[in-house]
Amino acid sequence: MKYFLRIILLCCLFIHPADIFADQWLKGDTYTMKIFDGWVPSTTEKIEGKIGRRKIGRYNVTYTSRINIKESCSVEVLEYLNCKNGISVLQRDSLIYKENKKYRTIVWKKDNVELHSIPERHPETGELESLKQKKWYIQGKKSLYVVIFSANDDKSYGKWVSKVESLTKTLSAHS
């Protein structure tokens, strides 16, 4: 019986190699994080050939993302440079979520928030769509990192959310 269970376990490991992240990395100014094989850069990154930059509040923020086109989901990383205490960002975000009428559900946990939008009709297909997101707030020594997972349907969200959570653990901050 022991050997039978071991064989099943080994088969499971070999059958699902796509679930394991590849040797591809997302890179910002102060971090690296592994990403899944086959997830591609956003159109903006492809065209410009570099990560996005913008100012949010008083922080300079870098933005990079990877998209799974087949399953209509994405992973984004916002890097708040020189943000040594992310409380101000959390407070700003929580106010934005509460005041925005597009969210049906907002669930705060210790280090993350889950957002479910109100379904809206797609302009071309007319089908109802809603966006599900989960955001992780990771405080580094010098910067705050917000990892955002978004999916257009329950199936993709359910399939990938725990895998993306494992990706957040590969985020490595450096100077």
mmCIF file with all atom_site columns, N, CA and C in Angstrom, residues 99-147:
data_model
loop_
_atom_site.group_PDB
_atom_site.id
_atom_site.type_symbol
_atom_site.label_atom_id
_atom_site.label_alt_id
_atom_site.label_comp_id
_atom_site.label_asym_id
_atom_site.label_entity_id
_atom_site.label_seq_id
_atom_site.pdbx_PDB_ins_code
_atom_site.Cartn_x
_atom_site.Cartn_y
_atom_site.Cartn_z
_atom_site.occupancy
_atom_site.B_iso_or_equiv
_atom_site.pdbx_formal_charge
_atom_site.auth_seq_id
_atom_site.auth_comp_id
_atom_site.auth_asym_id
_atom_site.auth_atom_id
_atom_site.pdbx_PDB_model_num
ATOM 1   N N  . GLU A 1 99  ? -15.402 53.396 -1.572  1.00 0.00 ? 99  GLU A N  1
ATOM 2   C CA . GLU A 1 99  ? -16.129 54.455 -2.275  1.00 0.00 ? 99  GLU A CA 1
ATOM 3   C C  . GLU A 1 99  ? -16.491 54.078 -3.710  1.00 0.00 ? 99  GLU A C  1
ATOM 4   N N  . ASN A 1 100 ? -15.766 53.124 -4.286  1.00 0.00 ? 100 ASN A N  1
ATOM 5   C CA . ASN A 1 100 ? -16.015 52.727 -5.660  1.00 0.00 ? 100 ASN A CA 1
ATOM 6   C C  . ASN A 1 100 ? -17.237 51.815 -5.717  1.00 0.00 ? 100 ASN A C  1
ATOM 7   N N  . LYS A 1 101 ? -18.181 52.127 -6.549  1.00 0.00 ? 101 LYS A N  1
ATOM 8   C CA . LYS A 1 101 ? -19.442 51.369 -6.634  1.00 0.00 ? 101 LYS A CA 1
ATOM 9   C C  . LYS A 1 101 ? -19.344 50.117 -7.500  1.00 0.00 ? 101 LYS A C  1
ATOM 10  N N  . LYS A 1 102 ? -18.169 49.837 -8.089  1.00 0.00 ? 102 LYS A N  1
ATOM 11  C CA . LYS A 1 102 ? -18.078 48.680 -8.976  1.00 0.00 ? 102 LYS A CA 1
ATOM 12  C C  . LYS A 1 102 ? -17.812 47.357 -8.241  1.00 0.00 ? 102 LYS A C  1
ATOM 13  N N  . TYR A 1 103 ? -17.523 47.422 -6.929  1.00 0.00 ? 103 TYR A N  1
ATOM 14  C CA . TYR A 1 103 ? -17.222 46.195 -6.200  1.00 0.00 ? 103 TYR A CA 1
ATOM 15  C C  . TYR A 1 103 ? -18.447 45.667 -5.456  1.00 0.00 ? 103 TYR A C  1
ATOM 16  N N  . ARG A 1 104 ? -18.760 44.403 -5.667  1.00 0.00 ? 104 ARG A N  1
ATOM 17  C CA . ARG A 1 104 ? -19.855 43.736 -4.962  1.00 0.00 ? 104 ARG A CA 1
ATOM 18  C C  . ARG A 1 104 ? -19.383 43.230 -3.609  1.00 0.00 ? 104 ARG A C  1
ATOM 19  N N  . THR A 1 105 ? -18.154 42.694 -3.572  1.00 0.00 ? 105 THR A N  1
ATOM 20  C CA . THR A 1 105 ? -17.610 42.118 -2.345  1.00 0.00 ? 105 THR A CA 1
ATOM 21  C C  . THR A 1 105 ? -16.176 42.580 -2.143  1.00 0.00 ? 105 THR A C  1
ATOM 22  N N  . ILE A 1 106 ? -15.837 42.933 -0.904  1.00 0.00 ? 106 ILE A N  1
ATOM 23  C CA . ILE A 1 106 ? -14.470 43.303 -0.525  1.00 0.00 ? 106 ILE A CA 1
ATOM 24  C C  . ILE A 1 106 ? -14.159 42.558 0.768   1.00 0.00 ? 106 ILE A C  1
ATOM 25  N N  . VAL A 1 107 ? -13.156 41.689 0.741   1.00 0.00 ? 107 VAL A N  1
ATOM 26  C CA . VAL A 1 107 ? -12.803 40.901 1.922   1.00 0.00 ? 107 VAL A CA 1
ATOM 27  C C  . VAL A 1 107 ? -11.346 41.158 2.284   1.00 0.00 ? 107 VAL A C  1
ATOM 28  N N  . TRP A 1 108 ? -11.112 41.846 3.407   1.00 0.00 ? 108 TRP A N  1
ATOM 29  C CA . TRP A 1 108 ? -9.755  42.113 3.875   1.00 0.00 ? 108 TRP A CA 1
ATOM 30  C C  . TRP A 1 108 ? -9.287  40.966 4.759   1.00 0.00 ? 108 TRP A C  1
ATOM 31  N N  . LYS A 1 109 ? -8.059  40.540 4.539   1.00 0.00 ? 109 LYS A N  1
ATOM 32  C CA . LYS A 1 109 ? -7.407  39.557 5.407   1.00 0.00 ? 109 LYS A CA 1
ATOM 33  C C  . LYS A 1 109 ? -6.184  40.241 6.005   1.00 0.00 ? 109 LYS A C  1
ATOM 34  N N  . LYS A 1 110 ? -5.325  39.482 6.632   1.00 0.00 ? 110 LYS A N  1
ATOM 35  C CA . LYS A 1 110 ? -4.152  40.064 7.294   1.00 0.00 ? 110 LYS A CA 1
ATOM 36  C C  . LYS A 1 110 ? -3.231  40.808 6.315   1.00 0.00 ? 110 LYS A C  1
ATOM 37  N N  . ASP A 1 111 ? -2.878  40.172 5.207   1.00 0.00 ? 111 ASP A N  1
ATOM 38  C CA . ASP A 1 111 ? -1.928  40.790 4.271   1.00 0.00 ? 111 ASP A CA 1
ATOM 39  C C  . ASP A 1 111 ? -2.460  40.882 2.849   1.00 0.00 ? 111 ASP A C  1
ATOM 40  N N  . ASN A 1 112 ? -3.776  40.637 2.656   1.00 0.00 ? 112 ASN A N  1
ATOM 41  C CA . ASN A 1 112 ? -4.314  40.691 1.310   1.00 0.00 ? 112 ASN A CA 1
ATOM 42  C C  . ASN A 1 112 ? -5.770  41.123 1.322   1.00 0.00 ? 112 ASN A C  1
ATOM 43  N N  . VAL A 1 113 ? -6.279  41.391 0.141   1.00 0.00 ? 113 VAL A N  1
ATOM 44  C CA . VAL A 1 113 ? -7.683  41.761 -0.027  1.00 0.00 ? 113 VAL A CA 1
ATOM 45  C C  . VAL A 1 113 ? -8.209  41.056 -1.278  1.00 0.00 ? 113 VAL A C  1
ATOM 46  N N  . GLU A 1 114 ? -9.446  40.557 -1.182  1.00 0.00 ? 114 GLU A N  1
ATOM 47  C CA . GLU A 1 114 ? -10.117 39.956 -2.335  1.00 0.00 ? 114 GLU A CA 1
ATOM 48  C C  . GLU A 1 114 ? -11.218 40.895 -2.786  1.00 0.00 ? 114 GLU A C  1
ATOM 49  N N  . LEU A 1 115 ? -11.279 41.147 -4.091  1.00 0.00 ? 115 LEU A N  1
ATOM 50  C CA . LEU A 1 115 ? -12.267 42.058 -4.665  1.00 0.00 ? 115 LEU A CA 1
ATOM 51  C C  . LEU A 1 115 ? -13.065 41.332 -5.745  1.00 0.00 ? 115 LEU A C  1
ATOM 52  N N  . HIS A 1 116 ? -14.374 41.477 -5.703  1.00 0.00 ? 116 HIS A N  1
ATOM 53  C CA . HIS A 1 116 ? -15.240 40.895 -6.728  1.00 0.00 ? 116 HIS A CA 1
ATOM 54  C C  . HIS A 1 116 ? -16.109 42.022 -7.273  1.00 0.00 ? 116 HIS A C  1
ATOM 55  N N  . SER A 1 117 ? -16.002 42.296 -8.574  1.00 0.00 ? 117 SER A N  1
ATOM 56  C CA . SER A 1 117 ? -16.748 43.409 -9.153  1.00 0.00 ? 117 SER A CA 1
ATOM 57  C C  . SER A 1 117 ? -18.188 43.007 -9.451  1.00 0.00 ? 117 SER A C  1
ATOM 58  N N  . ILE A 1 118 ? -19.035 43.993 -9.606  1.00 0.00 ? 118 ILE A N  1
ATOM 59  C CA . ILE A 1 118 ? -20.414 43.773 -10.006 1.00 0.00 ? 118 ILE A CA 1
ATOM 60  C C  . ILE A 1 118 ? -20.408 43.404 -11.479 1.00 0.00 ? 118 ILE A C  1
ATOM 61  N N  . PRO A 1 119 ? -21.145 42.365 -11.873 1.00 0.00 ? 119 PRO A N  1
ATOM 62  C CA . PRO A 1 119 ? -21.151 41.975 -13.292 1.00 0.00 ? 119 PRO A CA 1
ATOM 63  C C  . PRO A 1 119 ? -21.642 43.109 -14.195 1.00 0.00 ? 119 PRO A C  1
ATOM 64  N N  . GLU A 1 120 ? -20.963 43.259 -15.328 1.00 0.00 ? 120 GLU A N  1
ATOM 65  C CA . GLU A 1 120 ? -21.337 44.246 -16.340 1.00 0.00 ? 120 GLU A CA 1
ATOM 66  C C  . GLU A 1 120 ? -21.398 43.547 -17.688 1.00 0.00 ? 120 GLU A C  1
ATOM 67  N N  . ARG A 1 121 ? -22.165 44.084 -18.597 1.00 0.00 ? 121 ARG A N  1
ATOM 68  C CA . ARG A 1 121 ? -22.268 43.507 -19.940 1.00 0.00 ? 121 ARG A CA 1
ATOM 69  C C  . ARG A 1 121 ? -21.059 43.896 -20.782 1.00 0.00 ? 121 ARG A C  1
ATOM 70  N N  . HIS A 1 122 ? -20.481 42.893 -21.452 1.00 0.00 ? 122 HIS A N  1
ATOM 71  C CA . HIS A 1 122 ? -19.367 43.134 -22.364 1.00 0.00 ? 122 HIS A CA 1
ATOM 72  C C  . HIS A 1 122 ? -19.895 43.945 -23.548 1.00 0.00 ? 122 HIS A C  1
ATOM 73  N N  . PRO A 1 123 ? -19.183 45.010 -23.960 1.00 0.00 ? 123 PRO A N  1
ATOM 74  C CA . PRO A 1 123 ? -19.700 45.873 -25.025 1.00 0.00 ? 123 PRO A CA 1
ATOM 75  C C  . PRO A 1 123 ? -19.895 45.179 -26.376 1.00 0.00 ? 123 PRO A C  1
ATOM 76  N N  . GLU A 1 124 ? -19.109 44.129 -26.657 1.00 0.00 ? 124 GLU A N  1
ATOM 77  C CA . GLU A 1 124 ? -19.218 43.451 -27.951 1.00 0.00 ? 124 GLU A CA 1
ATOM 78  C C  . GLU A 1 124 ? -20.084 42.202 -27.895 1.00 0.00 ? 124 GLU A C  1
ATOM 79  N N  . THR A 1 125 ? -19.892 41.369 -26.857 1.00 0.00 ? 125 THR A N  1
ATOM 80  C CA . THR A 1 125 ? -20.629 40.097 -26.797 1.00 0.00 ? 125 THR A CA 1
ATOM 81  C C  . THR A 1 125 ? -21.956 40.216 -26.060 1.00 0.00 ? 125 THR A C  1
ATOM 82  N N  . GLY A 1 126 ? -22.085 41.224 -25.209 1.00 0.00 ? 126 GLY A N  1
ATOM 83  C CA . GLY A 1 126 ? -23.318 41.381 -24.438 1.00 0.00 ? 126 GLY A CA 1
ATOM 84  C C  . GLY A 1 126 ? -23.419 40.447 -23.247 1.00 0.00 ? 126 GLY A C  1
ATOM 85  N N  . GLU A 1 127 ? -22.401 39.612 -23.034 1.00 0.00 ? 127 GLU A N  1
ATOM 86  C CA . GLU A 1 127 ? -22.418 38.678 -21.909 1.00 0.00 ? 127 GLU A CA 1
ATOM 87  C C  . GLU A 1 127 ? -22.010 39.387 -20.621 1.00 0.00 ? 127 GLU A C  1
ATOM 88  N N  . LEU A 1 128 ? -22.585 38.904 -19.510 1.00 0.00 ? 128 LEU A N  1
ATOM 89  C CA . LEU A 1 128 ? -22.225 39.468 -18.216 1.00 0.00 ? 128 LEU A CA 1
ATOM 90  C C  . LEU A 1 128 ? -20.828 39.000 -17.826 1.00 0.00 ? 128 LEU A C  1
ATOM 91  N N  . GLU A 1 129 ? -20.006 39.931 -17.384 1.00 0.00 ? 129 GLU A N  1
ATOM 92  C CA . GLU A 1 129 ? -18.646 39.617 -16.941 1.00 0.00 ? 129 GLU A CA 1
ATOM 93  C C  . GLU A 1 129 ? -18.392 40.303 -15.612 1.00 0.00 ? 129 GLU A C  1
ATOM 94  N N  . SER A 1 130 ? -17.619 39.643 -14.787 1.00 0.00 ? 130 SER A N  1
ATOM 95  C CA . SER A 1 130 ? -17.164 40.296 -13.555 1.00 0.00 ? 130 SER A CA 1
ATOM 96  C C  . SER A 1 130 ? -15.692 39.974 -13.373 1.00 0.00 ? 130 SER A C  1
ATOM 97  N N  . LEU A 1 131 ? -15.010 40.828 -12.680 1.00 0.00 ? 131 LEU A N  1
ATOM 98  C CA . LEU A 1 131 ? -13.581 40.669 -12.452 1.00 0.00 ? 131 LEU A CA 1
ATOM 99  C C  . LEU A 1 131 ? -13.361 40.266 -11.004 1.00 0.00 ? 131 LEU A C  1
ATOM 100 N N  . LYS A 1 132 ? -12.544 39.254 -10.800 1.00 0.00 ? 132 LYS A N  1
ATOM 101 C CA . LYS A 1 132 ? -12.140 38.867 -9.452  1.00 0.00 ? 132 LYS A CA 1
ATOM 102 C C  . LYS A 1 132 ? -10.670 39.192 -9.318  1.00 0.00 ? 132 LYS A C  1
ATOM 103 N N  . GLN A 1 133 ? -10.319 39.797 -8.181  1.00 0.00 ? 133 GLN A N  1
ATOM 104 C CA . GLN A 1 133 ? -8.921  40.145 -7.920  1.00 0.00 ? 133 GLN A CA 1
ATOM 105 C C  . GLN A 1 133 ? -8.545  39.739 -6.511  1.00 0.00 ? 133 GLN A C  1
ATOM 106 N N  . LYS A 1 134 ? -7.277  39.435 -6.362  1.00 0.00 ? 134 LYS A N  1
ATOM 107 C CA . LYS A 1 134 ? -6.708  39.269 -5.034  1.00 0.00 ? 134 LYS A CA 1
ATOM 108 C C  . LYS A 1 134 ? -5.404  40.046 -5.045  1.00 0.00 ? 134 LYS A C  1
ATOM 109 N N  . LYS A 1 135 ? -5.209  40.865 -4.005  1.00 0.00 ? 135 LYS A N  1
ATOM 110 C CA . LYS A 1 135 ? -4.009  41.688 -3.899  1.00 0.00 ? 135 LYS A CA 1
ATOM 111 C C  . LYS A 1 135 ? -3.275  41.352 -2.616  1.00 0.00 ? 135 LYS A C  1
ATOM 112 N N  . TRP A 1 136 ? -1.968  41.123 -2.749  1.00 0.00 ? 136 TRP A N  1
ATOM 113 C CA . TRP A 1 136 ? -1.116  40.871 -1.595  1.00 0.00 ? 136 TRP A CA 1
ATOM 114 C C  . TRP A 1 136 ? -0.253  42.099 -1.379  1.00 0.00 ? 136 TRP A C  1
ATOM 115 N N  . TYR A 1 137 ? -0.145  42.541 -0.142  1.00 0.00 ? 137 TYR A N  1
ATOM 116 C CA . TYR A 1 137 ? 0.696   43.682 0.230   1.00 0.00 ? 137 TYR A CA 1
ATOM 117 C C  . TYR A 1 137 ? 1.913   43.126 0.969   1.00 0.00 ? 137 TYR A C  1
ATOM 118 N N  . ILE A 1 138 ? 3.097   43.302 0.382   1.00 0.00 ? 138 ILE A N  1
ATOM 119 C CA . ILE A 1 138 ? 4.325   42.745 0.942   1.00 0.00 ? 138 ILE A CA 1
ATOM 120 C C  . ILE A 1 138 ? 5.273   43.898 1.257   1.00 0.00 ? 138 ILE A C  1
ATOM 121 N N  . GLN A 1 139 ? 5.548   44.094 2.521   1.00 0.00 ? 139 GLN A N  1
ATOM 122 C CA . GLN A 1 139 ? 6.422   45.196 2.941   1.00 0.00 ? 139 GLN A CA 1
ATOM 123 C C  . GLN A 1 139 ? 7.867   44.736 2.947   1.00 0.00 ? 139 GLN A C  1
ATOM 124 N N  . GLY A 1 140 ? 8.696   45.388 2.133   1.00 0.00 ? 140 GLY A N  1
ATOM 125 C CA . GLY A 1 140 ? 10.125  45.148 2.146   1.00 0.00 ? 140 GLY A CA 1
ATOM 126 C C  . GLY A 1 140 ? 10.799  46.180 3.038   1.00 0.00 ? 140 GLY A C  1
ATOM 127 N N  . LYS A 1 141 ? 12.122  46.099 3.164   1.00 0.00 ? 141 LYS A N  1
ATOM 128 C CA . LYS A 1 141 ? 12.847  47.069 3.996   1.00 0.00 ? 141 LYS A CA 1
ATOM 129 C C  . LYS A 1 141 ? 12.756  48.482 3.426   1.00 0.00 ? 141 LYS A C  1
ATOM 130 N N  . LYS A 1 142 ? 12.833  48.603 2.093   1.00 0.00 ? 142 LYS A N  1
ATOM 131 C CA . LYS A 1 142 ? 12.862  49.925 1.471   1.00 0.00 ? 142 LYS A CA 1
ATOM 132 C C  . LYS A 1 142 ? 11.639  50.236 0.622   1.00 0.00 ? 142 LYS A C  1
ATOM 133 N N  . SER A 1 143 ? 10.879  49.224 0.214   1.00 0.00 ? 143 SER A N  1
ATOM 134 C CA . SER A 1 143 ? 9.758   49.449 -0.694  1.00 0.00 ? 143 SER A CA 1
ATOM 135 C C  . SER A 1 143 ? 8.584   48.545 -0.332  1.00 0.00 ? 143 SER A C  1
ATOM 136 N N  . LEU A 1 144 ? 7.401   48.947 -0.791  1.00 0.00 ? 144 LEU A N  1
ATOM 137 C CA . LEU A 1 144 ? 6.189   48.139 -0.638  1.00 0.00 ? 144 LEU A CA 1
ATOM 138 C C  . LEU A 1 144 ? 5.883   47.506 -1.987  1.00 0.00 ? 144 LEU A C  1
ATOM 139 N N  . TYR A 1 145 ? 5.511   46.223 -1.981  1.00 0.00 ? 145 TYR A N  1
ATOM 140 C CA . TYR A 1 145 ? 5.186   45.508 -3.202  1.00 0.00 ? 145 TYR A CA 1
ATOM 141 C C  . TYR A 1 145 ? 3.732   45.064 -3.118  1.00 0.00 ? 145 TYR A C  1
ATOM 142 N N  . VAL A 1 146 ? 2.970   45.372 -4.167  1.00 0.00 ? 146 VAL A N  1
ATOM 143 C CA . VAL A 1 146 ? 1.578   44.948 -4.236  1.00 0.00 ? 146 VAL A CA 1
ATOM 144 C C  . VAL A 1 146 ? 1.475   44.005 -5.429  1.00 0.00 ? 146 VAL A C  1
ATOM 145 N N  . VAL A 1 147 ? 1.197   42.727 -5.154  1.00 0.00 ? 147 VAL A N  1
ATOM 146 C CA . VAL A 1 147 ? 1.042   41.720 -6.195  1.00 0.00 ? 147 VAL A CA 1
ATOM 147 C C  . VAL A 1 147 ? -0.453  41.539 -6.418  1.00 0.00 ? 147 VAL A C  1
#
